[in-house]
PDB file of C-alpha atoms in Angstrom:
ATOM      1  CA  UNK A   1     -14.754  17.739 -44.914  1.00 57.00           C
ATOM      2  CA  UNK A   2     -10.624  17.484 -45.465  1.00 53.00           C
ATOM      3  CA  UNK A   3     -11.926  16.533 -48.872  1.00 57.00           C
ATOM      4  CA  UNK A   4     -13.586  19.518 -49.715  1.00 47.00           C
ATOM      5  CA  UNK A   5     -11.005  22.049 -47.539  1.00 48.00           C
ATOM      6  CA  UNK A   6      -7.795  20.554 -49.880  1.00 46.00           C
ATOM      7  CA  UNK A   7     -10.379  21.529 -53.075  1.00 47.00           C
ATOM      8  CA  UNK A   8     -10.859  24.898 -51.909  1.00 48.00           C
ATOM      9  CA  UNK A   9      -7.197  25.154 -51.843  1.00 44.00           C
ATOM     10  CA  UNK A  10      -6.568  23.504 -54.837  1.00 39.00           C
ATOM     11  CA  UNK A  11      -8.899  25.722 -56.334  1.00 41.00           C
ATOM     12  CA  UNK A  12      -7.967  28.854 -54.545  1.00 41.00           C
ATOM     13  CA  UNK A  13      -3.812  28.411 -55.672  1.00 40.00           C
ATOM     14  CA  UNK A  14      -5.124  27.847 -59.190  1.00 38.00           C
ATOM     15  CA  UNK A  15      -7.120  31.184 -59.458  1.00 41.00           C
ATOM     16  CA  UNK A  16      -3.934  32.920 -57.764  1.00 38.00           C
ATOM     17  CA  UNK A  17      -1.485  31.416 -60.794  1.00 37.00           C
ATOM     18  CA  UNK A  18      -4.489  32.621 -62.984  1.00 40.00           C
ATOM     19  CA  UNK A  19      -4.559  36.041 -62.039  1.00 38.00           C
ATOM     20  CA  UNK A  20      -0.849  37.369 -63.688  1.00 42.00           C
ATOM     21  CA  UNK A  21      -1.604  35.857 -66.500  1.00 43.00           C
ATOM     22  CA  UNK A  22      -4.769  37.989 -66.728  1.00 42.00           C
ATOM     23  CA  UNK A  23      -3.075  40.393 -65.950  1.00 48.00           C
ATOM     24  CA  UNK A  24      -0.535  40.317 -68.773  1.00 51.00           C
ATOM     25  CA  UNK A  25      -2.931  39.485 -70.753  1.00 56.00           C
ATOM     26  CA  UNK A  26      -5.192  43.007 -70.027  1.00 76.00           C
ATOM     27  CA  UNK A  27      -2.584  44.864 -70.035  1.00 78.00           C
ATOM     28  CA  UNK A  28      -0.469  44.032 -72.756  1.00 84.00           C
ATOM     29  CA  UNK A  29      -4.050  43.737 -75.375  1.00 89.00           C
ATOM     30  CA  UNK A  30      -3.880  47.490 -73.584  1.00 90.00           C
ATOM     31  CA  UNK A  31      -0.286  48.194 -74.109  1.00 92.00           C
ATOM     32  CA  UNK A  32      -1.494  47.755 -78.236  1.00 94.00           C
ATOM     33  CA  UNK A  33      -4.042  49.580 -78.575  1.00 95.00           C
ATOM     34  CA  UNK A  34      -2.031  53.072 -77.127  1.00 97.00           C
ATOM     35  CA  UNK A  35       0.854  52.457 -80.075  1.00 96.00           C
ATOM     36  CA  UNK A  36      -2.301  52.147 -82.921  1.00 96.00           C
ATOM     37  CA  UNK A  37      -3.180  55.223 -81.214  1.00 97.00           C
ATOM     38  CA  UNK A  38       0.391  56.530 -81.405  1.00 97.00           C
ATOM     39  CA  UNK A  39       0.905  55.456 -84.683  1.00 95.00           C
ATOM     40  CA  UNK A  40      -2.259  56.636 -86.128  1.00 96.00           C
ATOM     41  CA  UNK A  41      -1.389  60.830 -84.104  1.00 96.00           C
ATOM     42  CA  UNK A  42       2.338  59.797 -86.658  1.00 94.00           C
ATOM     43  CA  UNK A  43      -0.025  59.382 -89.839  1.00 91.00           C
ATOM     44  CA  UNK A  44      -1.081  62.417 -89.450  1.00 94.00           C
ATOM     45  CA  UNK A  45       1.427  64.673 -88.529  1.00 94.00           C
ATOM     46  CA  UNK A  46       3.548  62.849 -91.521  1.00 90.00           C
ATOM     47  CA  UNK A  47       0.886  64.787 -92.991  1.00 90.00           C
ATOM     48  CA  UNK A  48       1.098  67.654 -91.620  1.00 91.00           C
ATOM     49  CA  UNK A  49      -2.145  67.451 -90.412  1.00 93.00           C
ATOM     50  CA  UNK A  50      -3.499  68.214 -86.364  1.00 94.00           C
ATOM     51  CA  UNK A  51      -7.073  67.118 -86.827  1.00 92.00           C
ATOM     52  CA  UNK A  52      -7.127  63.735 -85.555  1.00 95.00           C
ATOM     53  CA  UNK A  53      -4.510  64.080 -83.180  1.00 97.00           C
ATOM     54  CA  UNK A  54      -6.422  65.018 -80.115  1.00 97.00           C
ATOM     55  CA  UNK A  55      -8.919  61.781 -80.581  1.00 97.00           C
ATOM     56  CA  UNK A  56      -6.107  59.022 -80.899  1.00 97.00           C
ATOM     57  CA  UNK A  57      -4.316  60.832 -78.158  1.00 98.00           C
ATOM     58  CA  UNK A  58      -7.487  61.055 -75.721  1.00 97.00           C
ATOM     59  CA  UNK A  59      -8.119  57.689 -76.173  1.00 97.00           C
ATOM     60  CA  UNK A  60      -4.326  56.634 -75.082  1.00 97.00           C
ATOM     61  CA  UNK A  61      -5.440  59.069 -71.926  1.00 97.00           C
ATOM     62  CA  UNK A  62      -8.096  56.720 -70.915  1.00 96.00           C
ATOM     63  CA  UNK A  63      -5.677  53.246 -71.862  1.00 95.00           C
ATOM     64  CA  UNK A  64      -3.252  54.306 -69.265  1.00 95.00           C
ATOM     65  CA  UNK A  65      -5.946  55.321 -66.596  1.00 94.00           C
ATOM     66  CA  UNK A  66      -7.256  51.634 -67.939  1.00 92.00           C
ATOM     67  CA  UNK A  67      -3.515  50.302 -66.956  1.00 91.00           C
ATOM     68  CA  UNK A  68      -2.743  51.968 -63.903  1.00 88.00           C
ATOM     69  CA  UNK A  69      -6.283  50.317 -61.965  1.00 87.00           C
ATOM     70  CA  UNK A  70      -5.004  46.858 -62.658  1.00 81.00           C
ATOM     71  CA  UNK A  71      -3.541  44.793 -60.523  1.00 70.00           C
ATOM     72  CA  UNK A  72       0.030  43.926 -61.309  1.00 67.00           C
ATOM     73  CA  UNK A  73       1.896  40.493 -60.437  1.00 72.00           C
ATOM     74  CA  UNK A  74       4.889  42.268 -61.422  1.00 75.00           C
ATOM     75  CA  UNK A  75       8.525  42.062 -59.627  1.00 81.00           C
ATOM     76  CA  UNK A  76       9.044  44.815 -57.807  1.00 85.00           C
ATOM     77  CA  UNK A  77      12.253  46.525 -59.824  1.00 84.00           C
ATOM     78  CA  UNK A  78       9.418  45.544 -62.730  1.00 87.00           C
ATOM     79  CA  UNK A  79       6.418  47.304 -61.255  1.00 87.00           C
ATOM     80  CA  UNK A  80       8.193  49.955 -60.947  1.00 90.00           C
ATOM     81  CA  UNK A  81       9.441  50.546 -64.431  1.00 92.00           C
ATOM     82  CA  UNK A  82       6.281  49.599 -65.955  1.00 91.00           C
ATOM     83  CA  UNK A  83       4.571  51.912 -63.232  1.00 92.00           C
ATOM     84  CA  UNK A  84       6.797  55.029 -64.512  1.00 95.00           C
ATOM     85  CA  UNK A  85       6.852  54.683 -68.242  1.00 96.00           C
ATOM     86  CA  UNK A  86       2.940  54.107 -68.384  1.00 96.00           C
ATOM     87  CA  UNK A  87       2.533  57.542 -65.688  1.00 97.00           C
ATOM     88  CA  UNK A  88       4.808  59.369 -68.465  1.00 97.00           C
ATOM     89  CA  UNK A  89       3.029  58.163 -71.635  1.00 98.00           C
ATOM     90  CA  UNK A  90      -0.420  59.621 -69.987  1.00 97.00           C
ATOM     91  CA  UNK A  91       0.969  62.683 -68.859  1.00 97.00           C
ATOM     92  CA  UNK A  92       2.681  63.156 -72.219  1.00 98.00           C
ATOM     93  CA  UNK A  93      -0.345  62.673 -74.138  1.00 98.00           C
ATOM     94  CA  UNK A  94      -2.486  64.945 -71.918  1.00 97.00           C
ATOM     95  CA  UNK A  95      -0.002  66.955 -74.017  1.00 97.00           C
ATOM     96  CA  UNK A  96      -1.572  66.295 -77.316  1.00 97.00           C
ATOM     97  CA  UNK A  97      -4.522  67.242 -76.913  1.00 97.00           C
ATOM     98  CA  UNK A  98      -6.654  70.075 -78.205  1.00 95.00           C
ATOM     99  CA  UNK A  99      -3.189  71.192 -79.859  1.00 94.00           C
ATOM    100  CA  UNK A 100      -3.339  72.494 -83.474  1.00 95.00           C
ATOM    101  CA  UNK A 101       0.089  74.131 -83.180  1.00 96.00           C
ATOM    102  CA  UNK A 102       1.838  71.255 -85.633  1.00 96.00           C
ATOM    103  CA  UNK A 103       5.381  72.106 -84.386  1.00 95.00           C
ATOM    104  CA  UNK A 104       5.046  71.899 -80.929  1.00 97.00           C
ATOM    105  CA  UNK A 105       2.746  68.655 -81.751  1.00 97.00           C
ATOM    106  CA  UNK A 106       5.544  66.749 -83.422  1.00 96.00           C
ATOM    107  CA  UNK A 107       7.702  68.121 -79.723  1.00 96.00           C
ATOM    108  CA  UNK A 108       5.057  66.311 -77.505  1.00 97.00           C
ATOM    109  CA  UNK A 109       5.317  63.457 -80.050  1.00 97.00           C
ATOM    110  CA  UNK A 110       9.111  62.702 -80.114  1.00 96.00           C
ATOM    111  CA  UNK A 111       8.703  63.228 -76.173  1.00 97.00           C
ATOM    112  CA  UNK A 112       5.307  60.667 -75.802  1.00 98.00           C
ATOM    113  CA  UNK A 113       7.349  58.591 -78.450  1.00 97.00           C
ATOM    114  CA  UNK A 114      10.558  57.428 -75.609  1.00 97.00           C
ATOM    115  CA  UNK A 115       8.666  56.085 -73.148  1.00 97.00           C
ATOM    116  CA  UNK A 116       6.736  53.613 -75.695  1.00 97.00           C
ATOM    117  CA  UNK A 117       9.862  52.218 -76.806  1.00 96.00           C
ATOM    118  CA  UNK A 118      11.121  52.482 -72.853  1.00 95.00           C
ATOM    119  CA  UNK A 119       7.770  49.968 -72.404  1.00 94.00           C
ATOM    120  CA  UNK A 120       8.780  48.000 -75.898  1.00 95.00           C
ATOM    121  CA  UNK A 121      12.287  47.259 -75.021  1.00 93.00           C
ATOM    122  CA  UNK A 122      12.157  46.300 -71.433  1.00 91.00           C
ATOM    123  CA  UNK A 123       8.760  44.308 -71.467  1.00 89.00           C
ATOM    124  CA  UNK A 124       8.267  43.243 -75.153  1.00 89.00           C
ATOM    125  CA  UNK A 125       5.047  42.570 -77.653  1.00 89.00           C
ATOM    126  CA  UNK A 126       3.968  40.030 -79.170  1.00 89.00           C
ATOM    127  CA  UNK A 127       3.469  42.400 -82.371  1.00 92.00           C
ATOM    128  CA  UNK A 128       6.974  43.049 -84.069  1.00 94.00           C
ATOM    129  CA  UNK A 129       7.707  46.427 -84.584  1.00 94.00           C
ATOM    130  CA  UNK A 130       9.930  48.805 -85.853  1.00 94.00           C
ATOM    131  CA  UNK A 131      11.690  51.635 -84.244  1.00 94.00           C
ATOM    132  CA  UNK A 132      12.380  54.585 -87.071  1.00 93.00           C
ATOM    133  CA  UNK A 133      15.271  57.857 -86.407  1.00 91.00           C
ATOM    134  CA  UNK A 134      14.658  60.477 -88.585  1.00 83.00           C
ATOM    135  CA  UNK A 135      17.902  60.725 -90.545  1.00 76.00           C
ATOM    136  CA  UNK A 136      18.365  64.379 -89.645  1.00 74.00           C
ATOM    137  CA  UNK A 137      17.764  65.159 -86.463  1.00 76.00           C
ATOM    138  CA  UNK A 138      16.958  61.562 -85.108  1.00 81.00           C
ATOM    139  CA  UNK A 139      14.118  61.994 -83.752  1.00 91.00           C
ATOM    140  CA  UNK A 140      12.656  58.063 -82.914  1.00 94.00           C
ATOM    141  CA  UNK A 141       9.419  56.890 -83.097  1.00 94.00           C
ATOM    142  CA  UNK A 142       7.324  53.688 -83.610  1.00 95.00           C
ATOM    143  CA  UNK A 143       5.751  51.823 -86.788  1.00 91.00           C
ATOM    144  CA  UNK A 144       4.455  48.324 -87.038  1.00 90.00           C
ATOM    145  CA  UNK A 145       5.519  47.992 -91.387  1.00 84.00           C
ATOM    146  CA  UNK A 146       8.907  47.496 -91.823  1.00 83.00           C
ATOM    147  CA  UNK A 147       8.230  50.102 -95.251  1.00 78.00           C
ATOM    148  CA  UNK A 148       8.939  53.830 -94.307  1.00 69.00           C
ATOM    149  CA  UNK A 149       6.298  56.150 -93.799  1.00 72.00           C
ATOM    150  CA  UNK A 150       6.363  59.389 -93.665  1.00 77.00           C
ATOM    151  CA  UNK A 151       8.880  60.868 -91.125  1.00 86.00           C
ATOM    152  CA  UNK A 152       6.067  62.257 -88.044  1.00 91.00           C
ATOM    153  CA  UNK A 153       8.626  65.097 -87.574  1.00 90.00           C
ATOM    154  CA  UNK A 154       9.268  66.975 -90.936  1.00 83.00           C
ATOM    155  CA  UNK A 155       6.673  66.561 -94.261  1.00 73.00           C
ATOM    156  CA  UNK A 156       8.697  64.489 -96.337  1.00 74.00           C
ATOM    157  CA  UNK A 157       9.312  60.704 -96.512  1.00 74.00           C
ATOM    158  CA  UNK A 158      12.938  59.822 -94.505  1.00 78.00           C
ATOM    159  CA  UNK A 159      13.934  57.715 -92.146  1.00 84.00           C
ATOM    160  CA  UNK A 160      16.163  54.312 -91.274  1.00 88.00           C
ATOM    161  CA  UNK A 161      15.187  51.661 -89.196  1.00 90.00           C
ATOM    162  CA  UNK A 162      17.312  51.664 -86.053  1.00 92.00           C
ATOM    163  CA  UNK A 163      15.979  48.541 -84.591  1.00 93.00           C
ATOM    164  CA  UNK A 164      13.066  45.938 -84.357  1.00 94.00           C
ATOM    165  CA  UNK A 165      11.318  45.003 -81.121  1.00 92.00           C
ATOM    166  CA  UNK A 166       8.639  42.219 -80.273  1.00 83.00           C
ATOM    167  CA  UNK A 167       7.082  39.459 -82.136  1.00 78.00           C
ATOM    168  CA  UNK A 168       8.073  37.292 -79.454  1.00 65.00           C
TER     169      UNK A 168
END
Protein backbone atom coordinates (compact mmCIF):
# COMPACT_ATOMS: atom_id res chain seq x y z
CA UNK A 1 0.00 0.00 0.00
CA UNK A 2 2.87 2.37 0.85
CA UNK A 3 4.41 1.77 -2.58
CA UNK A 4 1.07 2.47 -4.26
CA UNK A 5 0.68 5.79 -2.44
CA UNK A 6 4.28 6.73 -3.25
CA UNK A 7 3.65 5.92 -6.91
CA UNK A 8 0.50 8.06 -6.98
CA UNK A 9 2.35 10.93 -5.28
CA UNK A 10 5.20 10.65 -7.78
CA UNK A 11 2.79 10.59 -10.75
CA UNK A 12 0.92 13.60 -9.40
CA UNK A 13 4.19 15.48 -8.97
CA UNK A 14 5.31 14.58 -12.50
CA UNK A 15 1.94 15.70 -13.88
CA UNK A 16 2.23 19.05 -12.14
CA UNK A 17 5.70 19.52 -13.60
CA UNK A 18 4.17 19.05 -17.05
CA UNK A 19 1.41 21.67 -16.59
CA UNK A 20 3.66 24.72 -17.03
CA UNK A 21 5.43 23.39 -20.17
CA UNK A 22 2.01 22.52 -21.65
CA UNK A 23 0.81 26.06 -21.11
CA UNK A 24 4.05 27.47 -22.47
CA UNK A 25 3.79 25.29 -25.58
CA UNK A 26 0.10 26.07 -26.17
CA UNK A 27 0.36 29.81 -25.67
CA UNK A 28 3.52 30.06 -27.77
CA UNK A 29 1.86 28.18 -30.65
CA UNK A 30 -1.17 30.46 -30.45
CA UNK A 31 1.01 33.58 -30.26
CA UNK A 32 2.94 32.47 -33.36
CA UNK A 33 -0.42 32.13 -35.15
CA UNK A 34 -1.42 35.60 -33.98
CA UNK A 35 1.83 37.10 -35.24
CA UNK A 36 1.39 35.31 -38.60
CA UNK A 37 -2.11 36.79 -39.00
CA UNK A 38 -0.80 40.18 -37.89
CA UNK A 39 1.91 40.02 -40.59
CA UNK A 40 -0.72 39.05 -43.18
CA UNK A 41 -2.71 42.15 -42.21
CA UNK A 42 0.46 44.23 -42.62
CA UNK A 43 1.05 42.72 -46.07
CA UNK A 44 -2.50 43.61 -47.14
CA UNK A 45 -2.18 47.16 -45.84
CA UNK A 46 1.19 47.61 -47.55
CA UNK A 47 -0.56 46.87 -50.85
CA UNK A 48 -3.35 49.32 -50.07
CA UNK A 49 -5.82 46.44 -49.72
CA UNK A 50 -8.46 45.91 -47.04
CA UNK A 51 -9.80 42.64 -48.46
CA UNK A 52 -8.38 40.06 -46.06
CA UNK A 53 -7.97 42.26 -42.98
CA UNK A 54 -11.24 41.17 -41.33
CA UNK A 55 -10.46 37.47 -41.82
CA UNK A 56 -7.03 37.79 -40.19
CA UNK A 57 -8.29 40.10 -37.43
CA UNK A 58 -11.02 37.58 -36.57
CA UNK A 59 -8.37 34.85 -36.37
CA UNK A 60 -6.39 37.00 -33.91
CA UNK A 61 -9.50 37.58 -31.79
CA UNK A 62 -10.23 33.83 -31.71
CA UNK A 63 -6.63 32.92 -30.81
CA UNK A 64 -6.44 35.49 -28.01
CA UNK A 65 -9.72 34.19 -26.60
CA UNK A 66 -8.21 30.68 -26.57
CA UNK A 67 -5.09 31.97 -24.81
CA UNK A 68 -7.22 33.69 -22.15
CA UNK A 69 -8.92 30.35 -21.40
CA UNK A 70 -5.58 28.61 -20.69
CA UNK A 71 -4.47 28.22 -17.11
CA UNK A 72 -0.97 29.49 -16.83
CA UNK A 73 1.78 28.90 -14.35
CA UNK A 74 3.50 32.23 -14.73
CA UNK A 75 4.70 34.15 -11.67
CA UNK A 76 2.15 36.69 -10.46
CA UNK A 77 3.79 39.77 -12.02
CA UNK A 78 4.45 38.06 -15.38
CA UNK A 79 0.90 36.67 -15.37
CA UNK A 80 -0.50 40.18 -14.92
CA UNK A 81 1.63 41.55 -17.79
CA UNK A 82 0.72 38.60 -20.00
CA UNK A 83 -3.02 39.01 -19.38
CA UNK A 84 -2.91 42.76 -20.06
CA UNK A 85 -1.03 42.30 -23.34
CA UNK A 86 -3.35 39.51 -24.56
CA UNK A 87 -6.48 41.51 -23.69
CA UNK A 88 -5.13 44.54 -25.55
CA UNK A 89 -4.25 42.44 -28.60
CA UNK A 90 -7.79 41.04 -28.55
CA UNK A 91 -9.41 44.47 -28.16
CA UNK A 92 -7.29 46.16 -30.83
CA UNK A 93 -7.80 43.30 -33.32
CA UNK A 94 -11.57 43.64 -32.86
CA UNK A 95 -11.31 47.25 -34.08
CA UNK A 96 -9.97 45.98 -37.42
CA UNK A 97 -12.95 43.70 -38.05
CA UNK A 98 -15.30 45.01 -40.73
CA UNK A 99 -13.40 48.26 -41.24
CA UNK A 100 -12.80 49.15 -44.92
CA UNK A 101 -11.16 52.57 -44.46
CA UNK A 102 -7.47 52.01 -45.29
CA UNK A 103 -6.22 54.98 -43.25
CA UNK A 104 -8.28 53.98 -40.20
CA UNK A 105 -6.99 50.41 -40.55
CA UNK A 106 -3.41 51.62 -40.70
CA UNK A 107 -3.95 53.65 -37.53
CA UNK A 108 -5.46 50.63 -35.75
CA UNK A 109 -2.66 48.39 -37.07
CA UNK A 110 -0.17 50.74 -35.40
CA UNK A 111 -2.13 50.44 -32.14
CA UNK A 112 -2.19 46.61 -32.47
CA UNK A 113 1.57 46.56 -33.08
CA UNK A 114 2.37 47.97 -29.65
CA UNK A 115 1.13 45.09 -27.42
CA UNK A 116 2.50 42.51 -29.87
CA UNK A 117 5.92 44.13 -29.69
CA UNK A 118 5.50 44.33 -25.91
CA UNK A 119 4.73 40.61 -25.83
CA UNK A 120 7.84 39.76 -27.87
CA UNK A 121 10.01 42.03 -25.72
CA UNK A 122 8.70 40.50 -22.49
CA UNK A 123 8.18 36.83 -23.34
CA UNK A 124 10.36 36.30 -26.41
CA UNK A 125 9.79 33.79 -29.17
CA UNK A 126 11.30 30.66 -30.64
CA UNK A 127 11.27 32.45 -34.00
CA UNK A 128 13.37 35.44 -34.89
CA UNK A 129 11.47 38.63 -35.67
CA UNK A 130 12.54 42.08 -36.78
CA UNK A 131 10.93 45.26 -35.54
CA UNK A 132 10.79 47.77 -38.36
CA UNK A 133 10.13 51.48 -38.18
CA UNK A 134 8.68 53.65 -40.91
CA UNK A 135 11.37 56.27 -41.40
CA UNK A 136 8.88 59.07 -42.01
CA UNK A 137 6.63 58.76 -38.97
CA UNK A 138 8.34 56.03 -36.88
CA UNK A 139 5.30 53.72 -36.83
CA UNK A 140 6.48 50.22 -35.92
CA UNK A 141 5.69 46.79 -37.30
CA UNK A 142 6.89 43.20 -36.89
CA UNK A 143 8.39 41.18 -39.72
CA UNK A 144 9.71 37.64 -39.78
CA UNK A 145 12.25 38.36 -42.49
CA UNK A 146 15.12 40.79 -42.67
CA UNK A 147 14.25 41.89 -46.20
CA UNK A 148 12.00 44.95 -45.95
CA UNK A 149 8.46 44.62 -47.21
CA UNK A 150 6.46 47.55 -48.38
CA UNK A 151 5.56 49.71 -45.39
CA UNK A 152 2.04 48.85 -44.06
CA UNK A 153 1.50 52.51 -43.18
CA UNK A 154 1.98 54.00 -46.64
CA UNK A 155 2.10 53.01 -50.28
CA UNK A 156 5.86 53.09 -50.71
CA UNK A 157 8.63 50.73 -49.66
CA UNK A 158 10.58 52.02 -46.72
CA UNK A 159 11.50 51.10 -43.20
CA UNK A 160 14.53 50.20 -41.20
CA UNK A 161 15.23 47.49 -38.64
CA UNK A 162 15.38 48.91 -35.15
CA UNK A 163 15.45 45.66 -33.18
CA UNK A 164 15.81 41.91 -33.56
CA UNK A 165 13.76 39.76 -31.16
CA UNK A 166 13.47 36.05 -30.51
CA UNK A 167 15.16 33.09 -32.01
CA UNK A 168 15.79 31.55 -28.59
